[in-house]
Short mmCIF file of C-alpha atoms in Angstrom, two decimals:
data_model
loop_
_atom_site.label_atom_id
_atom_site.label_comp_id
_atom_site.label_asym_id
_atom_site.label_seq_id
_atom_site.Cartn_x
_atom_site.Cartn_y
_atom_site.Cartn_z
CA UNK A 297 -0.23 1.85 20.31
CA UNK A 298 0.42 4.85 18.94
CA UNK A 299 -1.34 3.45 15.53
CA UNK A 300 -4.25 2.86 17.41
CA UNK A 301 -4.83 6.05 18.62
CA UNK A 302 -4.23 7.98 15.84
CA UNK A 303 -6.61 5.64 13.68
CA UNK A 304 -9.15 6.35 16.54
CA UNK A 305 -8.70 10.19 16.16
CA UNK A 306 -8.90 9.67 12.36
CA UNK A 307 -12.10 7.73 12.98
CA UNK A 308 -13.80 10.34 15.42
CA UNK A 309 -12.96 13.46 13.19
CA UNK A 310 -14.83 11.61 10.30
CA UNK A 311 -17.79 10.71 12.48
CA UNK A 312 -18.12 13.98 13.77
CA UNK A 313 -17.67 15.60 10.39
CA UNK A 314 -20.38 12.86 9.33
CA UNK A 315 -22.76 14.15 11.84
CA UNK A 316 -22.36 17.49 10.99
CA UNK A 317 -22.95 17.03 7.76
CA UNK A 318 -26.18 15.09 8.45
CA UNK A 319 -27.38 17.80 10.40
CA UNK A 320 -26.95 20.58 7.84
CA UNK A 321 -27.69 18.29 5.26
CA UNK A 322 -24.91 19.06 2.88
CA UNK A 323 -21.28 19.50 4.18
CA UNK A 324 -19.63 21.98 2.02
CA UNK A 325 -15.78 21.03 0.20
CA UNK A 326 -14.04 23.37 2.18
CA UNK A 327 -15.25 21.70 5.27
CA UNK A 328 -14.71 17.81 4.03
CA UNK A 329 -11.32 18.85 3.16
CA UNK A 330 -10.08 19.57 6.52
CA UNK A 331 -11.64 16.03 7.81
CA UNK A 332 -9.70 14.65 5.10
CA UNK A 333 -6.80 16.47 5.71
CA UNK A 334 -6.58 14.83 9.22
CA UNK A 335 -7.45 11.69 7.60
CA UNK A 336 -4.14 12.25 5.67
CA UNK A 337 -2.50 13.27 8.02
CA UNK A 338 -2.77 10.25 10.20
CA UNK A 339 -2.05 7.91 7.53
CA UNK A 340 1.09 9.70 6.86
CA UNK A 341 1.73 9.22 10.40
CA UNK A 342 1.12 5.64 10.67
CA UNK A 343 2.95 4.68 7.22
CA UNK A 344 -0.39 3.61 6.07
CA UNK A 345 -0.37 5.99 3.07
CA UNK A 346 2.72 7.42 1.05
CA UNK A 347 4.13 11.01 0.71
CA UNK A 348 2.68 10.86 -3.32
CA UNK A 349 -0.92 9.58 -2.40
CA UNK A 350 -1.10 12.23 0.21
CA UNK A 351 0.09 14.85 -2.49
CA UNK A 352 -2.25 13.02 -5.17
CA UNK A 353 -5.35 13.21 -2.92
CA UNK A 354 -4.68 17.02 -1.68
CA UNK A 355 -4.49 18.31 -4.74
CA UNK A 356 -7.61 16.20 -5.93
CA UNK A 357 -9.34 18.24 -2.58
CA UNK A 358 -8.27 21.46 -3.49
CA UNK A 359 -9.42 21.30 -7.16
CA UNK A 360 -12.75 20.25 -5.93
CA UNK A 361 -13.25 22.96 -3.58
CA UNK A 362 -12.16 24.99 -6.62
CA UNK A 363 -15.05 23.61 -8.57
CA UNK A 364 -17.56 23.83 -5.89
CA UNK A 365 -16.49 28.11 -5.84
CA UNK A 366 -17.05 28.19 -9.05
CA UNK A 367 -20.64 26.24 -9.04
CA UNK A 368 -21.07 28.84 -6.14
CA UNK A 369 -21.01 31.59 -8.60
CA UNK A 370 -24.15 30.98 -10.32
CA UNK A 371 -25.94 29.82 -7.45
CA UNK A 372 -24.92 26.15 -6.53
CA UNK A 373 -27.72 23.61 -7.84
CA UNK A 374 -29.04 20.18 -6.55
CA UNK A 375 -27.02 18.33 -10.21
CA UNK A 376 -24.30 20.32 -9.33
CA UNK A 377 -23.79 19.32 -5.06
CA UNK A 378 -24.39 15.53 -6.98
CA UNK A 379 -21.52 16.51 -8.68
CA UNK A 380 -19.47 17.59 -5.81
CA UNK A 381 -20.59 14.55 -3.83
CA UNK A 382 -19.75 12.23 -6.86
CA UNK A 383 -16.19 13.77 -7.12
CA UNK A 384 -15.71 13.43 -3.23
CA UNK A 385 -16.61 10.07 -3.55
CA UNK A 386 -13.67 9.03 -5.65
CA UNK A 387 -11.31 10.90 -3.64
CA UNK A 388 -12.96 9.18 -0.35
CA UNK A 389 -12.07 5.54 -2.16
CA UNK A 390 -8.82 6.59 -2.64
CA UNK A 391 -8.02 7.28 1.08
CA UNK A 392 -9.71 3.94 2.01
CA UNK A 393 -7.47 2.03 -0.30
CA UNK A 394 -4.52 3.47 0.39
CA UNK A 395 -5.24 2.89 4.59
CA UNK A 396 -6.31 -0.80 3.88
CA UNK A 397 -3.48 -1.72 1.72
CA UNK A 398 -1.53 0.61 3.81
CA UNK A 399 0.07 2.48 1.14
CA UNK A 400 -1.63 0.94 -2.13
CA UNK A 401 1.42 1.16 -4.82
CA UNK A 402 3.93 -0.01 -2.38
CA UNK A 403 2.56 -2.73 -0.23
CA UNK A 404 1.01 -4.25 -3.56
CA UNK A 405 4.66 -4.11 -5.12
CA UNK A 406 5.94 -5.82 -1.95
CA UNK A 407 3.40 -8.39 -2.05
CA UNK A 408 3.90 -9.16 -5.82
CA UNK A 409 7.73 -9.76 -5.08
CA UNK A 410 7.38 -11.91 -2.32
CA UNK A 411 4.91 -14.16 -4.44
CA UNK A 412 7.10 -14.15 -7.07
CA UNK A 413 10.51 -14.91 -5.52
CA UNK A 414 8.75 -17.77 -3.58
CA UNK A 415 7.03 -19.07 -6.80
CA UNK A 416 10.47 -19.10 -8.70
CA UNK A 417 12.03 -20.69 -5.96
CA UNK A 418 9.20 -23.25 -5.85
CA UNK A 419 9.70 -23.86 -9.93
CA UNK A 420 12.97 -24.31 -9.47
CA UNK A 421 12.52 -27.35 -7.31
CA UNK A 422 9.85 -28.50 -9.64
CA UNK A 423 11.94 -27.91 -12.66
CA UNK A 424 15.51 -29.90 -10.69
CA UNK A 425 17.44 -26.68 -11.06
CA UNK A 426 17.88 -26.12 -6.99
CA UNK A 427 18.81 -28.90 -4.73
CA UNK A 428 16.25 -29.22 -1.47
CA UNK A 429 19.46 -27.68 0.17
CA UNK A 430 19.37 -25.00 -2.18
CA UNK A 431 15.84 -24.14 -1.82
CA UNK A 432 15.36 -24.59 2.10
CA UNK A 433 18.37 -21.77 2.23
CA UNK A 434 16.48 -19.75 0.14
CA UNK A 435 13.26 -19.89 1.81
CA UNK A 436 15.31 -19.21 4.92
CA UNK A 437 16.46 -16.32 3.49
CA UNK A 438 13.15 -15.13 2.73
CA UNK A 439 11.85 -15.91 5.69
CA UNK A 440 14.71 -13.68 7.33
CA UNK A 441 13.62 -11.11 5.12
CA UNK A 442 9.96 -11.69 6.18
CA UNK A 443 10.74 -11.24 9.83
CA UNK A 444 12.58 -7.96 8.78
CA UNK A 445 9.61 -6.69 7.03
CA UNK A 446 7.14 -8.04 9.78
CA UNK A 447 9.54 -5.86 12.46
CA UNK A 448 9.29 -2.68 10.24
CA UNK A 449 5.33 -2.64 9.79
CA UNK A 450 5.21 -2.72 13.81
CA UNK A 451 5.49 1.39 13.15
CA UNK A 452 4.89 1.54 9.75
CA UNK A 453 7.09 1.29 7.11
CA UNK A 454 8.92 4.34 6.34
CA UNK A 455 10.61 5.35 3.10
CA UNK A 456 14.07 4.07 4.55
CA UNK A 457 12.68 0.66 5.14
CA UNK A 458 10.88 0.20 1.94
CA UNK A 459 14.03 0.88 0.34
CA UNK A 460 15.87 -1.41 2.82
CA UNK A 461 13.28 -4.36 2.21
CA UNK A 462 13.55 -3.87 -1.72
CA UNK A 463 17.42 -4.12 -1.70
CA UNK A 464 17.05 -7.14 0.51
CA UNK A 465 14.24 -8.76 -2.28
CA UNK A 466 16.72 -7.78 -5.12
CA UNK A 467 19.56 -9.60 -3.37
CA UNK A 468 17.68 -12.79 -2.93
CA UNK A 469 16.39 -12.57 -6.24
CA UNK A 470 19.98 -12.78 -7.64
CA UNK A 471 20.54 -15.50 -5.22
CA UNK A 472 17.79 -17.53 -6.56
CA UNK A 473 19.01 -16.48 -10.36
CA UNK A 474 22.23 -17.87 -9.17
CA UNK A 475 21.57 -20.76 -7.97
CA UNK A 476 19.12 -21.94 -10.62
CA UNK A 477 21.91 -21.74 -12.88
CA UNK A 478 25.04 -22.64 -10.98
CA UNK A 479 24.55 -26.27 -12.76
CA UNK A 480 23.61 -28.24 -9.52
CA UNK A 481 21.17 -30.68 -11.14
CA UNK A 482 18.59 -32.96 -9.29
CA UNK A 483 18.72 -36.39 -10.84
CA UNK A 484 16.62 -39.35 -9.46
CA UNK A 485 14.97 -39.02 -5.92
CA UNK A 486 18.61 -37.50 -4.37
CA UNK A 487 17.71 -34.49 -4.15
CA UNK A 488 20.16 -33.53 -1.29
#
């Protein structure tokens, strides 16, 4: 719920700083940055974006309204507000990958482990180095873990749960390791 509403804050600040900037025609850096601040700033609330992106995509901000004082100097030019836009642009992407992967490095890393540990279980099956038994504890296992993970994203996952979540994937990891070599061998169609 609270999600929701902060997405739908998120949402109205950028309309509004849309429509501003369609009626002046060009919205100046200084101006974006604050609607992207509070962009941020939900996403950091919701656990849809990390502590480092936030930091990553600040400091892109601030270096742009940088640039666009310095363009200001000399009088700033139709090439060089492309510029600006162009630069803005990139930054904007950023923030809408990290929201839709919520958190871009971390979820992806997440999702990568949980395709792998499920694939090596699978190839151990294939491969008669886990018993079914084996291999319907370890999916259990991950599916424990799964239920874990699907508990934590109800918030958003913080920084404690991440970690909690990657100690639980390293654990079954080792328990797949383990039993794919604890010499249990599938022979013939017993596979029990």
């Amino acid at each position: 719920m609270n999600k929701t509403k902060l997405l739908v804050a998120a949402t109205a600040a950028l309309t509004l700083g849309a429509t501003t900037a369609s009626a002046q025609g060009w919205m100046p850096m200084i101006e974006r940055q604050a609607v992207l601040n509070d962009r941020i700033d939900a996403g950091l609330a919701t656990g849809e974006i990390t502590g480092a992106e936030a930091r990553l995509m600040r400091h892109d901000m601030a270096s742009l309204v940088a640039l666009e004082g310095r363009y200001r100097y000399g009088g700033l030019s139709a090439r060089e507000k492309l510029d600006l836009d162009r630069r803005f642009g990139l930054i904007d992407d950023q923030m809408r990958l990290a929201v839709r992967t919520g958190g871009a490095e971390s979820y992806v890393a997440m999702e990568d482990r949980k395709l792998d540990l499920d694939a090596r279980i699978e190839q151990g099956v294939r491969s008669a180095q886990l018993t079914m038994s084996e291999a319907e504890a370890l999916r259990e296992d991950f599916n424990d873990i799964a239920r874990v993970e699907a508990s934590y994203r109800v918030d958003g996952l913080s920084v404690e749960e991440r970690a909690d979540l990657n100690r639980r994937f390293d654990d079954l990891s080792a328990e797949i390791r383990m039993a794919r070599t604890d010499g249990d061998r599938v022979y013939g169609w017993n596979r029990y």
